Amino acid sequence: MKTPSTLFARPVRTAGLASLALLAAISGWSADNDNTALRADALAGLKRAATYFRTQVASHGGYVYYVSEDLKQHVGEGIATRDQIFVEPPGTPTVGRAYLEAYEATGDGYYLEAAKETAYALIYGQLESGGWSQRIDFDPNGTHVGRYRNGKGKKDGFNHSSLDDNQTQSSIQFLARLDKALQFKDATIHESAQYALAGLLKAQFPIGAFPQGWKEPVATYPVLKASYPAEWLRVWPHENYSKYYTLNDGLVGTVSDTLLAAVEAYPNDIYRAALTRLGDFLVLAQMPDPQPVWCQQYNYEMQPTWARKFEPPAICTFESEDAIKTLMKVYRVTGDRKYLEPIPRALAYLRTCVLPDGQVPRYFELQTNRPLYMTRKPGVSGNSNAPGYYDFSYSDKNLPSHYGWKQTPRLDDIEKEFAALRQGPVPPARLAQKVTREGKLVAIDPAEYAAKPSVKQLEREVRQILRALDQQGRWLTVYDGKARLIGQPKFAKGFRYLSSNDFNYNVEVLSKYLAVTRPN
């Protein structure tokens, strides 16, 4: 996403309280060269921004994606009421994570209390199945009320815990991290995290895969290796795709991060075992030659299958990159080199997929290896419940704008990370993440996590962030009419709003600076 406001450099996640002295030493900061005024401004600006966001922007302690300047319009993926909050990043759990970043950097209990308040809003909407859906509705008669564990939902409400777009995953990660920060003393938060993790484990198939969501424990199916279908349907079959083994939209990466967060927070081998089984699934799911990578979704026969009406059975480059990064993560946890063995063939194949313009098609046709796209006629909706179909195309012209048909590959970074793993000793596994300017919560190479920017680099960015903060504690954006925003809201040009992604990103940068400049 591009915004008309100043764009800032890439942030790095803050360190915990125990490592602040080491972080300051590595960064070369000392009291002798401290910009005392800037640090004081950063502390004051962070508190002002967090206070405004917590007291004015929050609803019931939770958050949406965007709120209008006058605080009357609330927007996520669609219009929200004042009684509705969103779960998917950059919503409620990601804002809670930002408060935790601030707490770990400053030791100020205000931010820990803000994180707890956010957690309680999230817990309100926890489903009986254990996870979360896209939004939480606090109005008992509202339009998006689920079958909540607290008994305040609808008995016949939806109970589908979603793993789509990091919804349940980011929620568990936040609660587990907060639980640990609270030394497991808050019974409500601890029990919710444990219940959610138990539900997640019940959604793992014997083969090690996960569905896109669940309502009840999954059934048992034979453990098979991936294969090509003799033929595949060329028309979307109107099937409930969420029940199958899926990698769609980075699911294996976000689930592996969730299991890693559980490994770090709780001394229980069941989470490590679940992460290992997920790696076993990815080894089995690698397609045979001539396309030794991964697909978006597999049926119970371990053959590629349809998801949404614009997601056909095909080789998928984006999901393959995520699979490779997840295998490296599993290797760090287990030290078993079998999780590295699929990677060289996959990387060699993916290199052949790069187009002259440096982009990579998301889909390649099974076995023919032709770039595969889909188009739609006017009036056809991508909604699975709406009538109409998409048409196949081998051309990248006139493609629907709502989907990422072509991507910028991450192969250079992946190959660098893989080379380091092959050459050196097994590095310790840890959950390494950052928030992006676009609002995503993403995993990063632990080497990037460990790389500490200089104080001078952070100072420049911190000054930019503080200049953009107004006296009320707001980072306001004016929509330019062109930028594609997360959730794809339909804002008019000139619309002024506050966004959770700006808050999360800026708080993370300020927290990083305050961590590395904290006096010993």
PDB file of N, CA, C and O in Angstrom, residues 230-278:
ATOM      1  N   ALA A 230      -5.378 -37.402 -12.913  1.00  0.00           N
ATOM      2  CA  ALA A 230      -5.401 -37.790 -14.332  1.00  0.00           C
ATOM      3  C   ALA A 230      -6.045 -36.693 -15.168  1.00  0.00           C
ATOM      4  O   ALA A 230      -5.640 -36.424 -16.299  1.00  0.00           O
ATOM      5  N   GLU A 231      -7.034 -36.037 -14.616  1.00  0.00           N
ATOM      6  CA  GLU A 231      -7.645 -34.864 -15.233  1.00  0.00           C
ATOM      7  C   GLU A 231      -8.279 -34.041 -14.120  1.00  0.00           C
ATOM      8  O   GLU A 231      -8.546 -34.547 -13.031  1.00  0.00           O
ATOM      9  N   TRP A 232      -8.506 -32.762 -14.385  1.00  0.00           N
ATOM     10  CA  TRP A 232      -9.081 -31.919 -13.343  1.00  0.00           C
ATOM     11  C   TRP A 232     -10.200 -31.062 -13.911  1.00  0.00           C
ATOM     12  O   TRP A 232     -10.217 -30.731 -15.096  1.00  0.00           O
ATOM     13  N   LEU A 233     -11.151 -30.741 -13.038  1.00  0.00           N
ATOM     14  CA  LEU A 233     -12.325 -29.977 -13.445  1.00  0.00           C
ATOM     15  C   LEU A 233     -11.930 -28.591 -13.917  1.00  0.00           C
ATOM     16  O   LEU A 233     -11.201 -27.878 -13.226  1.00  0.00           O
ATOM     17  N   ARG A 234     -12.445 -28.182 -15.055  1.00  0.00           N
ATOM     18  CA  ARG A 234     -12.150 -26.853 -15.583  1.00  0.00           C
ATOM     19  C   ARG A 234     -13.205 -25.827 -15.169  1.00  0.00           C
ATOM     20  O   ARG A 234     -13.120 -24.661 -15.548  1.00  0.00           O
ATOM     21  N   VAL A 235     -14.194 -26.259 -14.418  1.00  0.00           N
ATOM     22  CA  VAL A 235     -15.248 -25.365 -13.932  1.00  0.00           C
ATOM     23  C   VAL A 235     -15.317 -25.510 -12.412  1.00  0.00           C
ATOM     24  O   VAL A 235     -15.307 -26.619 -11.885  1.00  0.00           O
ATOM     25  N   TRP A 236     -15.385 -24.379 -11.745  1.00  0.00           N
ATOM     26  CA  TRP A 236     -15.467 -24.393 -10.281  1.00  0.00           C
ATOM     27  C   TRP A 236     -16.641 -25.257  -9.809  1.00  0.00           C
ATOM     28  O   TRP A 236     -17.774 -25.084 -10.265  1.00  0.00           O
ATOM     29  N   PRO A 237     -16.407 -26.203  -8.872  1.00  0.00           N
ATOM     30  CA  PRO A 237     -17.432 -27.204  -8.532  1.00  0.00           C
ATOM     31  C   PRO A 237     -18.409 -26.811  -7.423  1.00  0.00           C
ATOM     32  O   PRO A 237     -19.199 -27.651  -6.984  1.00  0.00           O
ATOM     33  N   HIS A 238     -18.368 -25.579  -6.932  1.00  0.00           N
ATOM     34  CA  HIS A 238     -19.270 -25.156  -5.841  1.00  0.00           C
ATOM     35  C   HIS A 238     -19.118 -26.059  -4.615  1.00  0.00           C
ATOM     36  O   HIS A 238     -20.096 -26.380  -3.941  1.00  0.00           O
ATOM     37  N   GLU A 239     -17.902 -26.417  -4.297  1.00  0.00           N
ATOM     38  CA  GLU A 239     -17.646 -27.336  -3.187  1.00  0.00           C
ATOM     39  C   GLU A 239     -17.161 -26.559  -1.971  1.00  0.00           C
ATOM     40  O   GLU A 239     -16.528 -25.509  -2.093  1.00  0.00           O
ATOM     41  N   ASN A 240     -17.438 -27.091  -0.792  1.00  0.00           N
ATOM     42  CA  ASN A 240     -16.936 -26.503   0.449  1.00  0.00           C
ATOM     43  C   ASN A 240     -15.438 -26.786   0.553  1.00  0.00           C
ATOM     44  O   ASN A 240     -15.011 -27.822   1.029  1.00  0.00           O
ATOM     45  N   TYR A 241     -14.658 -25.841   0.092  1.00  0.00           N
ATOM     46  CA  TYR A 241     -13.216 -26.061   0.007  1.00  0.00           C
ATOM     47  C   TYR A 241     -12.510 -25.919   1.355  1.00  0.00           C
ATOM     48  O   TYR A 241     -11.372 -26.377   1.514  1.00  0.00           O
ATOM     49  N   SER A 242     -13.148 -25.284   2.346  1.00  0.00           N
ATOM     50  CA  SER A 242     -12.448 -25.001   3.605  1.00  0.00           C
ATOM     51  C   SER A 242     -12.128 -26.262   4.409  1.00  0.00           C
ATOM     52  O   SER A 242     -11.366 -26.201   5.368  1.00  0.00           O
ATOM     53  N   LYS A 243     -12.682 -27.396   3.996  1.00  0.00           N
ATOM     54  CA  LYS A 243     -12.465 -28.631   4.756  1.00  0.00           C
ATOM     55  C   LYS A 243     -11.177 -29.343   4.371  1.00  0.00           C
ATOM     56  O   LYS A 243     -10.728 -30.252   5.077  1.00  0.00           O
ATOM     57  N   TYR A 244     -10.561 -28.961   3.249  1.00  0.00           N
ATOM     58  CA  TYR A 244      -9.419 -29.709   2.715  1.00  0.00           C
ATOM     59  C   TYR A 244      -8.087 -29.223   3.295  1.00  0.00           C
ATOM     60  O   TYR A 244      -8.014 -28.215   4.010  1.00  0.00           O
ATOM     61  N   TYR A 245      -7.018 -29.940   2.945  1.00  0.00           N
ATOM     62  CA  TYR A 245      -5.663 -29.555   3.340  1.00  0.00           C
ATOM     63  C   TYR A 245      -5.288 -28.279   2.569  1.00  0.00           C
ATOM     64  O   TYR A 245      -5.327 -28.278   1.338  1.00  0.00           O
ATOM     65  N   THR A 246      -4.903 -27.222   3.273  1.00  0.00           N
ATOM     66  CA  THR A 246      -4.663 -25.968   2.557  1.00  0.00           C
ATOM     67  C   THR A 246      -3.351 -25.295   2.923  1.00  0.00           C
ATOM     68  O   THR A 246      -2.871 -25.403   4.057  1.00  0.00           O
ATOM     69  N   LEU A 247      -2.791 -24.611   1.926  1.00  0.00           N
ATOM     70  CA  LEU A 247      -1.645 -23.720   2.089  1.00  0.00           C
ATOM     71  C   LEU A 247      -2.038 -22.289   1.707  1.00  0.00           C
ATOM     72  O   LEU A 247      -1.206 -21.386   1.730  1.00  0.00           O
ATOM     73  N   ASN A 248      -3.284 -22.089   1.367  1.00  0.00           N
ATOM     74  CA  ASN A 248      -3.744 -20.844   0.758  1.00  0.00           C
ATOM     75  C   ASN A 248      -3.419 -19.620   1.606  1.00  0.00           C
ATOM     76  O   ASN A 248      -3.614 -19.612   2.819  1.00  0.00           O
ATOM     77  N   ASP A 249      -2.921 -18.570   0.924  1.00  0.00           N
ATOM     78  CA  ASP A 249      -2.647 -17.278   1.562  1.00  0.00           C
ATOM     79  C   ASP A 249      -1.723 -17.387   2.769  1.00  0.00           C
ATOM     80  O   ASP A 249      -1.934 -16.734   3.798  1.00  0.00           O
ATOM     81  N   GLY A 250      -0.701 -18.217   2.655  1.00  0.00           N
ATOM     82  CA  GLY A 250       0.310 -18.284   3.701  1.00  0.00           C
ATOM     83  C   GLY A 250      -0.105 -19.013   4.954  1.00  0.00           C
ATOM     84  O   GLY A 250       0.479 -18.798   6.028  1.00  0.00           O
ATOM     85  N   LEU A 251      -1.085 -19.910   4.856  1.00  0.00           N
ATOM     86  CA  LEU A 251      -1.616 -20.563   6.059  1.00  0.00           C
ATOM     87  C   LEU A 251      -0.562 -21.389   6.793  1.00  0.00           C
ATOM     88  O   LEU A 251      -0.485 -21.346   8.028  1.00  0.00           O
ATOM     89  N   VAL A 252       0.269 -22.137   6.078  1.00  0.00           N
ATOM     90  CA  VAL A 252       1.231 -22.978   6.803  1.00  0.00           C
ATOM     91  C   VAL A 252       2.264 -22.123   7.532  1.00  0.00           C
ATOM     92  O   VAL A 252       2.749 -22.493   8.600  1.00  0.00           O
ATOM     93  N   GLY A 253       2.585 -20.959   6.963  1.00  0.00           N
ATOM     94  CA  GLY A 253       3.519 -20.079   7.645  1.00  0.00           C
ATOM     95  C   GLY A 253       2.941 -19.491   8.914  1.00  0.00           C
ATOM     96  O   GLY A 253       3.593 -19.462   9.965  1.00  0.00           O
ATOM     97  N   THR A 254       1.698 -19.021   8.855  1.00  0.00           N
ATOM     98  CA  THR A 254       1.091 -18.414  10.037  1.00  0.00           C
ATOM     99  C   THR A 254       0.747 -19.455  11.107  1.00  0.00           C
ATOM    100  O   THR A 254       0.867 -19.178  12.296  1.00  0.00           O
ATOM    101  N   VAL A 255       0.350 -20.656  10.692  1.00  0.00           N
ATOM    102  CA  VAL A 255       0.097 -21.708  11.683  1.00  0.00           C
ATOM    103  C   VAL A 255       1.410 -22.141  12.333  1.00  0.00           C
ATOM    104  O   VAL A 255       1.473 -22.365  13.549  1.00  0.00           O
ATOM    105  N   SER A 256       2.477 -22.247  11.543  1.00  0.00           N
ATOM    106  CA  SER A 256       3.770 -22.628  12.130  1.00  0.00           C
ATOM    107  C   SER A 256       4.252 -21.559  13.106  1.00  0.00           C
ATOM    108  O   SER A 256       4.836 -21.873  14.157  1.00  0.00           O
ATOM    109  N   ASP A 257       4.018 -20.281  12.799  1.00  0.00           N
ATOM    110  CA  ASP A 257       4.358 -19.217  13.744  1.00  0.00           C
ATOM    111  C   ASP A 257       3.563 -19.372  15.043  1.00  0.00           C
ATOM    112  O   ASP A 257       4.080 -19.129  16.141  1.00  0.00           O
ATOM    113  N   THR A 258       2.305 -19.757  14.912  1.00  0.00           N
ATOM    114  CA  THR A 258       1.460 -19.937  16.094  1.00  0.00           C
ATOM    115  C   THR A 258       1.964 -21.078  16.966  1.00  0.00           C
ATOM    116  O   THR A 258       2.042 -20.954  18.199  1.00  0.00           O
ATOM    117  N   LEU A 259       2.322 -22.178  16.334  1.00  0.00           N
ATOM    118  CA  LEU A 259       2.855 -23.302  17.103  1.00  0.00           C
ATOM    119  C   LEU A 259       4.204 -22.956  17.721  1.00  0.00           C
ATOM    120  O   LEU A 259       4.506 -23.382  18.850  1.00  0.00           O
ATOM    121  N   LEU A 260       4.999 -22.162  17.018  1.00  0.00           N
ATOM    122  CA  LEU A 260       6.274 -21.726  17.577  1.00  0.00           C
ATOM    123  C   LEU A 260       6.054 -20.793  18.768  1.00  0.00           C
ATOM    124  O   LEU A 260       6.779 -20.859  19.769  1.00  0.00           O
ATOM    125  N   ALA A 261       5.051 -19.925  18.683  1.00  0.00           N
ATOM    126  CA  ALA A 261       4.707 -19.074  19.819  1.00  0.00           C
ATOM    127  C   ALA A 261       4.301 -19.916  21.027  1.00  0.00           C
ATOM    128  O   ALA A 261       4.652 -19.598  22.174  1.00  0.00           O
ATOM    129  N   ALA A 262       3.580 -21.006  20.773  1.00  0.00           N
ATOM    130  CA  ALA A 262       3.189 -21.905  21.865  1.00  0.00           C
ATOM    131  C   ALA A 262       4.399 -22.616  22.453  1.00  0.00           C
ATOM    132  O   ALA A 262       4.500 -22.782  23.675  1.00  0.00           O
ATOM    133  N   VAL A 263       5.328 -23.019  21.596  1.00  0.00           N
ATOM    134  CA  VAL A 263       6.557 -23.663  22.075  1.00  0.00           C
ATOM    135  C   VAL A 263       7.324 -22.718  22.997  1.00  0.00           C
ATOM    136  O   VAL A 263       7.864 -23.134  24.034  1.00  0.00           O
ATOM    137  N   GLU A 264       7.383 -21.433  22.631  1.00  0.00           N
ATOM    138  CA  GLU A 264       8.127 -20.465  23.427  1.00  0.00           C
ATOM    139  C   GLU A 264       7.434 -20.143  24.751  1.00  0.00           C
ATOM    140  O   GLU A 264       8.095 -19.869  25.756  1.00  0.00           O
ATOM    141  N   ALA A 265       6.099 -20.166  24.741  1.00  0.00           N
ATOM    142  CA  ALA A 265       5.362 -19.738  25.936  1.00  0.00           C
ATOM    143  C   ALA A 265       5.123 -20.862  26.935  1.00  0.00           C
ATOM    144  O   ALA A 265       5.120 -20.617  28.149  1.00  0.00           O
ATOM    145  N   TYR A 266       4.936 -22.081  26.442  1.00  0.00           N
ATOM    146  CA  TYR A 266       4.490 -23.161  27.316  1.00  0.00           C
ATOM    147  C   TYR A 266       5.410 -24.379  27.194  1.00  0.00           C
ATOM    148  O   TYR A 266       5.695 -24.838  26.088  1.00  0.00           O
ATOM    149  N   PRO A 267       5.829 -24.942  28.300  1.00  0.00           N
ATOM    150  CA  PRO A 267       6.718 -26.124  28.274  1.00  0.00           C
ATOM    151  C   PRO A 267       5.941 -27.411  28.017  1.00  0.00           C
ATOM    152  O   PRO A 267       5.738 -28.224  28.911  1.00  0.00           O
ATOM    153  N   ASN A 268       5.481 -27.560  26.791  1.00  0.00           N
ATOM    154  CA  ASN A 268       4.676 -28.720  26.450  1.00  0.00           C
ATOM    155  C   ASN A 268       5.101 -29.228  25.079  1.00  0.00           C
ATOM    156  O   ASN A 268       5.040 -28.500  24.096  1.00  0.00           O
ATOM    157  N   ASP A 269       5.527 -30.476  25.007  1.00  0.00           N
ATOM    158  CA  ASP A 269       6.046 -31.033  23.760  1.00  0.00           C
ATOM    159  C   ASP A 269       4.981 -31.227  22.692  1.00  0.00           C
ATOM    160  O   ASP A 269       5.301 -31.480  21.534  1.00  0.00           O
ATOM    161  N   ILE A 270       3.700 -31.107  23.045  1.00  0.00           N
ATOM    162  CA  ILE A 270       2.672 -31.354  22.033  1.00  0.00           C
ATOM    163  C   ILE A 270       2.707 -30.289  20.935  1.00  0.00           C
ATOM    164  O   ILE A 270       2.375 -30.583  19.786  1.00  0.00           O
ATOM    165  N   TYR A 271       3.128 -29.083  21.260  1.00  0.00           N
ATOM    166  CA  TYR A 271       3.181 -28.034  20.243  1.00  0.00           C
ATOM    167  C   TYR A 271       4.369 -28.242  19.304  1.00  0.00           C
ATOM    168  O   TYR A 271       4.270 -28.023  18.097  1.00  0.00           O
ATOM    169  N   ARG A 272       5.472 -28.692  19.853  1.00  0.00           N
ATOM    170  CA  ARG A 272       6.633 -29.020  19.018  1.00  0.00           C
ATOM    171  C   ARG A 272       6.303 -30.206  18.100  1.00  0.00           C
ATOM    172  O   ARG A 272       6.672 -30.214  16.921  1.00  0.00           O
ATOM    173  N   ALA A 273       5.581 -31.182  18.629  1.00  0.00           N
ATOM    174  CA  ALA A 273       5.201 -32.345  17.824  1.00  0.00           C
ATOM    175  C   ALA A 273       4.255 -31.933  16.703  1.00  0.00           C
ATOM    176  O   ALA A 273       4.356 -32.431  15.571  1.00  0.00           O
ATOM    177  N   ALA A 274       3.329 -31.025  16.983  1.00  0.00           N
ATOM    178  CA  ALA A 274       2.394 -30.561  15.950  1.00  0.00           C
ATOM    179  C   ALA A 274       3.134 -29.813  14.852  1.00  0.00           C
ATOM    180  O   ALA A 274       2.825 -29.966  13.657  1.00  0.00           O
ATOM    181  N   LEU A 275       4.126 -29.009  15.216  1.00  0.00           N
ATOM    182  CA  LEU A 275       4.920 -28.288  14.229  1.00  0.00           C
ATOM    183  C   LEU A 275       5.715 -29.267  13.371  1.00  0.00           C
ATOM    184  O   LEU A 275       5.833 -29.101  12.146  1.00  0.00           O
ATOM    185  N   THR A 276       6.225 -30.315  13.985  1.00  0.00           N
ATOM    186  CA  THR A 276       6.968 -31.336  13.235  1.00  0.00           C
ATOM    187  C   THR A 276       6.060 -32.052  12.247  1.00  0.00           C
ATOM    188  O   THR A 276       6.445 -32.312  11.099  1.00  0.00           O
ATOM    189  N   ARG A 277       4.835 -32.360  12.657  1.00  0.00           N
ATOM    190  CA  ARG A 277       3.899 -33.029  11.746  1.00  0.00           C
ATOM    191  C   ARG A 277       3.534 -32.126  10.575  1.00  0.00           C
ATOM    192  O   ARG A 277       3.321 -32.604   9.456  1.00  0.00           O
ATOM    193  N   LEU A 278       3.448 -30.820  10.830  1.00  0.00           N
ATOM    194  CA  LEU A 278       3.193 -29.890   9.730  1.00  0.00           C
ATOM    195  C   LEU A 278       4.339 -29.943   8.721  1.00  0.00           C
ATOM    196  O   LEU A 278       4.109 -29.929   7.501  1.00  0.00           O
TER     197      LEU A 278
END
